[in-house]
């Protein structure tokens, strides 16, 4: 009897890409809130979600440095279990509930990819970086203070897909406000057999519930975000880029779940 | 209506991890055939497969450098579509049909990971290398000739999991013999909802059929293979390693599908 | 007495980044010859080299997949000794000798970086890929034949710096013609002590001599090349790109030294 | 006139691997102090340094996550300028001054490699990880508190070279004590011309002076350290490992320079 929450199933269950839930995370965050063409965000929604009529193209892009652990001190093996992530969330409606939808997300770790697919996050592999803040002061320390700046970037397969920079203005009390809506995701697993390739084996919306989310040290400020059109494409190396308008920077912040 | 064979689904279908099938491959191969404890191979089999009573622990480990293309000249974007792979195949029986089963497989590319999961290959990310042969002669060229040696290795998360070396003896006519059995794989997609984590949404055996496989330049010789016990484990950094016995090296070879 | 051709020096000399010379290489090549503004190539020349008045901005960009070996079967450890490289060569004059000068070059391996610095190649780290040709035929095999296309790319730190594509027309007899001039390079090692940072410890031109270069299977055809201005910059993420004109594609080819 | 502190020299100086000094750093540190065979540390010393008769094989291994900046806000481009580092320091005497000597050091960034060579650090490329501490509390947060554990690892070319784990006991006032001796390094640049390969162009000891070093949040505790013999070898995949004895863990800590 093979064991394991995901493949590879194995005699003792230790080969699986990820240990079984519950899963715990702690991380640094840099994020930028922005408003784009409402038709553009609407075009990313799956069946079952509808545009939020009050949202006016509201979206957020977040960059995260994560530390993961499950029940077996995985955080002590950072080469395997730390990872970085970047994603876009757009406003949407699930029936009459305001929710967020994640059209695109990148990580640099296969365990995170596997957990993400299971939840409905459509993860691909990428390289993600963000400026960090250090307690010891000096020109490279990027203190959490008014006027401090934090850069972030996402690349995949050697192509830069997104760049952000935020300038801090002041702390915010409710650091969690950007994540106040529940996320609705698409769990999806295709069939490969001829004649069934458009009849997926799993194709269901799922609401992602995060327990015990705590936020420390959240700040708000000004943000810049450059997105390359390529982020939504796999094969055409076009290089136009759009700039977000009216963006509001959030963080840096530390999250733990 | 979102499009794409896999996630991420997107308005034009171009964000998907992989273009839709049919998929085509060409590659270099170094492989080692070996015989291990029959109980060890039997312990890796899923429900629905049984040990091959005639196999005596027969298995093969292969290292491949792949070039992929679908219908849109993907082979012209090698940064995205070339990849390397290493896997183990063990003999098994599906009812009364002799088949191969793939317990462990590693790639260095997310598109290959996604295609693999769809087929039932339990792919994880790794770093895979093999000695190559070049036509221009010289001390670094590793010609395909009697006595030539080819090394190969697999690592994941900075840990070396397997090392192989083959020494060529003579060409073989039937270069495809190592792959003469069909592969039976496990398509698997878990549920994450509380109470259903041991009731996967997809859990089915699938036979993988490869059309139009051609093999060029296959050789046979002697092989060495060192496997680290870690390959089947995600979290325990034990360092014992086993050596295969009676191994027979195959290749280098070029495959196209 | 510490040993080793480069740092780290160590008791048995085995820690050094590279084994001592002689060094041997075999590789695949995709290259594009192009003509740009003669002032642009002249601006890259060091003291001691002058523009070639007959060259009209002639340059070449090459992408190489290398296998390296020294005296100890290093080619059997491909994870450590295979590497990929991309570089630009421009025409120049050393006194009255027509030579090539290498302003920019990228590799994905630290041993290659160390050897390069020793020779005078100003190597940085990058990700380099090229379409390969496989003997077994199929849609992904990219045969060496008229009309076949080969892509290549260079990225560094998640930014795409160069993309090339060549379309083969016919074999060439003298596959080595692109490398017919000797390369003159700049061996350079700065001083760090205050007051001496503009007085380098080593700052000398060196002519690079390659013994026993053989070339197999060279073809000529049409080429495209897109260079990002960033290749020559370390910190400004500008995104303009230039296109080469009148480019002539060379190869794919295999070299051995 | 080409510009740049290191190669590549270029018309505007922007292609150089690293911007010119002064250089500033901020970072997280996990370190383990250990005592090994005094003959083993003595064997790593270059001409001009002698064993410290009072040191009894004292050494330290440190793992660092660095953020770098020079004069142009480089810390806002973390994909290019953040890096990770692991190194060993051993006690030595320079004439009658107690100093530290760095026999082996690894980084994951080419700008750091170039700066290191200039200073005399014999840097090679590797993958380095350490458990981090996050302010928001939770099972993955690894708080800086008595009993907390921090793992760290170093790999190169897919081989694990060192693993450490520290368990915190109590804060220390003088967090800088492990770095209280000046470091003496070997600036070294070989000649490649035939007949001169053992007559390096640069071969000089240099004392590394760090200005304005500040340390925050240093703790002391118990440490474990496993070193693979391979760290000092480039080509022989032996797998013996040694364990340090009497090790004393230091940190986690944050440094800024």
PDB file of N, CA, C and O in Angstrom, chain B residues 27 29-31 33 60 62 64 100 170-181 213-220 249-256, chain C residues 136:
ATOM      1  N   UNK B  27      15.953  13.224 -28.167  1.00  0.00           N
ATOM      2  CA  UNK B  27      16.851  13.297 -27.016  1.00  0.00           C
ATOM      3  C   UNK B  27      18.026  12.355 -27.059  1.00  0.00           C
ATOM      4  O   UNK B  27      18.072  11.411 -27.847  1.00  0.00           O
ATOM      5  N   UNK B  29      20.296   9.722 -24.657  1.00  0.00           N
ATOM      6  CA  UNK B  29      20.006   8.831 -23.538  1.00  0.00           C
ATOM      7  C   UNK B  29      21.273   8.145 -23.055  1.00  0.00           C
ATOM      8  O   UNK B  29      22.069   7.670 -23.856  1.00  0.00           O
ATOM      9  N   UNK B  30      21.434   8.105 -21.747  1.00  0.00           N
ATOM     10  CA  UNK B  30      22.370   7.179 -21.107  1.00  0.00           C
ATOM     11  C   UNK B  30      21.560   6.388 -20.098  1.00  0.00           C
ATOM     12  O   UNK B  30      20.815   6.984 -19.307  1.00  0.00           O
ATOM     13  N   UNK B  31      21.683   5.064 -20.133  1.00  0.00           N
ATOM     14  CA  UNK B  31      20.874   4.254 -19.219  1.00  0.00           C
ATOM     15  C   UNK B  31      21.652   3.099 -18.647  1.00  0.00           C
ATOM     16  O   UNK B  31      22.644   2.661 -19.235  1.00  0.00           O
ATOM     17  N   UNK B  33      20.847  -0.737 -16.884  1.00  0.00           N
ATOM     18  CA  UNK B  33      19.923  -1.802 -16.496  1.00  0.00           C
ATOM     19  C   UNK B  33      20.502  -2.467 -15.250  1.00  0.00           C
ATOM     20  O   UNK B  33      21.706  -2.684 -15.168  1.00  0.00           O
ATOM     21  N   UNK B  60      15.645  -0.360 -14.610  1.00  0.00           N
ATOM     22  CA  UNK B  60      16.528   0.436 -15.446  1.00  0.00           C
ATOM     23  C   UNK B  60      16.487   1.879 -14.950  1.00  0.00           C
ATOM     24  O   UNK B  60      15.444   2.358 -14.489  1.00  0.00           O
ATOM     25  N   UNK B  62      17.439   5.702 -16.367  1.00  0.00           N
ATOM     26  CA  UNK B  62      17.777   6.414 -17.589  1.00  0.00           C
ATOM     27  C   UNK B  62      17.944   7.902 -17.331  1.00  0.00           C
ATOM     28  O   UNK B  62      17.220   8.489 -16.529  1.00  0.00           O
ATOM     29  N   UNK B  64      18.143  11.494 -19.577  1.00  0.00           N
ATOM     30  CA  UNK B  64      17.811  11.978 -20.914  1.00  0.00           C
ATOM     31  C   UNK B  64      17.963  13.483 -21.020  1.00  0.00           C
ATOM     32  O   UNK B  64      17.575  14.227 -20.122  1.00  0.00           O
ATOM     33  N   UNK B 100       6.172  -1.935 -17.500  1.00  0.00           N
ATOM     34  CA  UNK B 100       7.127  -1.215 -16.666  1.00  0.00           C
ATOM     35  C   UNK B 100       6.354  -0.210 -15.817  1.00  0.00           C
ATOM     36  O   UNK B 100       5.352   0.347 -16.271  1.00  0.00           O
ATOM     37  N   UNK B 170      29.727  -2.362 -27.799  1.00  0.00           N
ATOM     38  CA  UNK B 170      29.391  -2.587 -29.211  1.00  0.00           C
ATOM     39  C   UNK B 170      28.001  -2.050 -29.508  1.00  0.00           C
ATOM     40  O   UNK B 170      27.157  -1.931 -28.612  1.00  0.00           O
ATOM     41  N   UNK B 171      27.745  -1.741 -30.761  1.00  0.00           N
ATOM     42  CA  UNK B 171      26.408  -1.285 -31.132  1.00  0.00           C
ATOM     43  C   UNK B 171      25.396  -2.414 -30.939  1.00  0.00           C
ATOM     44  O   UNK B 171      25.756  -3.593 -30.981  1.00  0.00           O
ATOM     45  N   UNK B 172      24.158  -2.021 -30.698  1.00  0.00           N
ATOM     46  CA  UNK B 172      23.077  -3.016 -30.654  1.00  0.00           C
ATOM     47  C   UNK B 172      22.091  -2.711 -31.759  1.00  0.00           C
ATOM     48  O   UNK B 172      21.819  -1.541 -32.064  1.00  0.00           O
ATOM     49  N   UNK B 173      21.557  -3.760 -32.339  1.00  0.00           N
ATOM     50  CA  UNK B 173      20.590  -3.529 -33.414  1.00  0.00           C
ATOM     51  C   UNK B 173      19.279  -3.002 -32.873  1.00  0.00           C
ATOM     52  O   UNK B 173      18.704  -2.049 -33.372  1.00  0.00           O
ATOM     53  N   UNK B 174      18.816  -3.646 -31.807  1.00  0.00           N
ATOM     54  CA  UNK B 174      17.505  -3.281 -31.293  1.00  0.00           C
ATOM     55  C   UNK B 174      17.658  -2.335 -30.114  1.00  0.00           C
ATOM     56  O   UNK B 174      17.580  -2.733 -28.957  1.00  0.00           O
ATOM     57  N   UNK B 175      17.901  -1.079 -30.407  1.00  0.00           N
ATOM     58  CA  UNK B 175      18.180  -0.118 -29.357  1.00  0.00           C
ATOM     59  C   UNK B 175      16.981   0.142 -28.480  1.00  0.00           C
ATOM     60  O   UNK B 175      17.086   0.726 -27.406  1.00  0.00           O
ATOM     61  N   UNK B 176      15.851  -0.318 -28.913  1.00  0.00           N
ATOM     62  CA  UNK B 176      14.617  -0.007 -28.218  1.00  0.00           C
ATOM     63  C   UNK B 176      14.269  -1.086 -27.200  1.00  0.00           C
ATOM     64  O   UNK B 176      13.269  -0.977 -26.487  1.00  0.00           O
ATOM     65  N   UNK B 177      15.117  -2.107 -27.098  1.00  0.00           N
ATOM     66  CA  UNK B 177      14.729  -3.266 -26.295  1.00  0.00           C
ATOM     67  C   UNK B 177      14.455  -2.913 -24.847  1.00  0.00           C
ATOM     68  O   UNK B 177      13.584  -3.498 -24.214  1.00  0.00           O
ATOM     69  N   UNK B 178      15.156  -1.928 -24.318  1.00  0.00           N
ATOM     70  CA  UNK B 178      14.928  -1.572 -22.912  1.00  0.00           C
ATOM     71  C   UNK B 178      13.547  -0.985 -22.692  1.00  0.00           C
ATOM     72  O   UNK B 178      13.070  -0.915 -21.572  1.00  0.00           O
ATOM     73  N   UNK B 179      12.951  -0.508 -23.751  1.00  0.00           N
ATOM     74  CA  UNK B 179      11.633   0.110 -23.632  1.00  0.00           C
ATOM     75  C   UNK B 179      10.567  -0.726 -24.315  1.00  0.00           C
ATOM     76  O   UNK B 179       9.532  -0.232 -24.735  1.00  0.00           O
ATOM     77  N   UNK B 180      10.787  -2.053 -24.402  1.00  0.00           N
ATOM     78  CA  UNK B 180       9.874  -2.881 -25.193  1.00  0.00           C
ATOM     79  C   UNK B 180       8.556  -3.147 -24.482  1.00  0.00           C
ATOM     80  O   UNK B 180       7.563  -3.478 -25.116  1.00  0.00           O
ATOM     81  N   UNK B 181       8.532  -2.977 -23.151  1.00  0.00           N
ATOM     82  CA  UNK B 181       7.257  -3.146 -22.451  1.00  0.00           C
ATOM     83  C   UNK B 181       6.523  -1.812 -22.403  1.00  0.00           C
ATOM     84  O   UNK B 181       7.146  -0.775 -22.276  1.00  0.00           O
ATOM     85  N   UNK B 213       8.221   5.858 -32.158  1.00  0.00           N
ATOM     86  CA  UNK B 213       9.514   5.932 -31.476  1.00  0.00           C
ATOM     87  C   UNK B 213      10.605   5.420 -32.403  1.00  0.00           C
ATOM     88  O   UNK B 213      10.519   4.309 -32.921  1.00  0.00           O
ATOM     89  N   UNK B 214      11.624   6.217 -32.615  1.00  0.00           N
ATOM     90  CA  UNK B 214      12.779   5.763 -33.392  1.00  0.00           C
ATOM     91  C   UNK B 214      14.024   5.906 -32.538  1.00  0.00           C
ATOM     92  O   UNK B 214      14.116   6.779 -31.675  1.00  0.00           O
ATOM     93  N   UNK B 215      14.969   5.016 -32.776  1.00  0.00           N
ATOM     94  CA  UNK B 215      16.192   4.998 -31.990  1.00  0.00           C
ATOM     95  C   UNK B 215      17.367   4.966 -32.959  1.00  0.00           C
ATOM     96  O   UNK B 215      17.341   4.224 -33.935  1.00  0.00           O
ATOM     97  N   UNK B 216      18.373   5.780 -32.683  1.00  0.00           N
ATOM     98  CA  UNK B 216      19.553   5.799 -33.540  1.00  0.00           C
ATOM     99  C   UNK B 216      20.804   5.645 -32.688  1.00  0.00           C
ATOM    100  O   UNK B 216      20.897   6.209 -31.600  1.00  0.00           O
ATOM    101  N   UNK B 217      21.736   4.872 -33.172  1.00  0.00           N
ATOM    102  CA  UNK B 217      23.058   4.847 -32.562  1.00  0.00           C
ATOM    103  C   UNK B 217      23.134   4.208 -31.201  1.00  0.00           C
ATOM    104  O   UNK B 217      23.927   4.634 -30.352  1.00  0.00           O
ATOM    105  N   UNK B 218      22.342   3.170 -30.948  1.00  0.00           N
ATOM    106  CA  UNK B 218      22.373   2.539 -29.625  1.00  0.00           C
ATOM    107  C   UNK B 218      23.569   1.609 -29.485  1.00  0.00           C
ATOM    108  O   UNK B 218      23.891   0.848 -30.393  1.00  0.00           O
ATOM    109  N   UNK B 219      24.211   1.668 -28.344  1.00  0.00           N
ATOM    110  CA  UNK B 219      25.313   0.777 -27.996  1.00  0.00           C
ATOM    111  C   UNK B 219      25.022   0.105 -26.666  1.00  0.00           C
ATOM    112  O   UNK B 219      24.233   0.597 -25.866  1.00  0.00           O
ATOM    113  N   UNK B 220      25.724  -1.000 -26.428  1.00  0.00           N
ATOM    114  CA  UNK B 220      25.609  -1.694 -25.155  1.00  0.00           C
ATOM    115  C   UNK B 220      27.011  -1.821 -24.560  1.00  0.00           C
ATOM    116  O   UNK B 220      28.009  -1.786 -25.284  1.00  0.00           O
ATOM    117  N   UNK B 249      25.077  -1.686 -19.061  1.00  0.00           N
ATOM    118  CA  UNK B 249      24.898  -0.324 -19.560  1.00  0.00           C
ATOM    119  C   UNK B 249      24.291  -0.349 -20.951  1.00  0.00           C
ATOM    120  O   UNK B 249      24.599  -1.230 -21.751  1.00  0.00           O
ATOM    121  N   UNK B 250      23.472   0.617 -21.219  1.00  0.00           N
ATOM    122  CA  UNK B 250      22.936   0.773 -22.557  1.00  0.00           C
ATOM    123  C   UNK B 250      23.195   2.185 -23.022  1.00  0.00           C
ATOM    124  O   UNK B 250      23.110   3.110 -22.235  1.00  0.00           O
ATOM    125  N   UNK B 251      23.474   2.304 -24.305  1.00  0.00           N
ATOM    126  CA  UNK B 251      23.596   3.591 -24.956  1.00  0.00           C
ATOM    127  C   UNK B 251      24.978   4.148 -24.786  1.00  0.00           C
ATOM    128  O   UNK B 251      25.855   3.443 -24.320  1.00  0.00           O
ATOM    129  N   UNK B 252      25.225   5.357 -25.280  1.00  0.00           N
ATOM    130  CA  UNK B 252      24.349   6.476 -25.568  1.00  0.00           C
ATOM    131  C   UNK B 252      23.564   6.252 -26.854  1.00  0.00           C
ATOM    132  O   UNK B 252      23.989   5.540 -27.751  1.00  0.00           O
ATOM    133  N   UNK B 253      22.477   6.929 -26.909  1.00  0.00           N
ATOM    134  CA  UNK B 253      21.485   6.664 -27.920  1.00  0.00           C
ATOM    135  C   UNK B 253      20.739   7.945 -28.181  1.00  0.00           C
ATOM    136  O   UNK B 253      20.712   8.832 -27.344  1.00  0.00           O
ATOM    137  N   UNK B 254      20.166   8.068 -29.334  1.00  0.00           N
ATOM    138  CA  UNK B 254      19.283   9.204 -29.570  1.00  0.00           C
ATOM    139  C   UNK B 254      17.890   8.691 -29.891  1.00  0.00           C
ATOM    140  O   UNK B 254      17.720   7.775 -30.692  1.00  0.00           O
ATOM    141  N   UNK B 255      16.938   9.283 -29.223  1.00  0.00           N
ATOM    142  CA  UNK B 255      15.536   8.916 -29.394  1.00  0.00           C
ATOM    143  C   UNK B 255      14.792  10.049 -30.056  1.00  0.00           C
ATOM    144  O   UNK B 255      15.097  11.213 -29.820  1.00  0.00           O
ATOM    145  N   UNK B 256      13.789   9.740 -30.835  1.00  0.00           N
ATOM    146  CA  UNK B 256      12.844  10.763 -31.281  1.00  0.00           C
ATOM    147  C   UNK B 256      11.464  10.157 -31.289  1.00  0.00           C
ATOM    148  O   UNK B 256      11.301   8.969 -31.574  1.00  0.00           O
TER     149      UNK B 256
ATOM    150  N   UNK C 136      18.146  10.872 -34.540  1.00  0.00           N
ATOM    151  CA  UNK C 136      16.881  10.178 -34.761  1.00  0.00           C
ATOM    152  C   UNK C 136      15.866  11.186 -35.282  1.00  0.00           C
ATOM    153  O   UNK C 136      15.720  12.262 -34.717  1.00  0.00           O
TER     154      UNK C 136
END
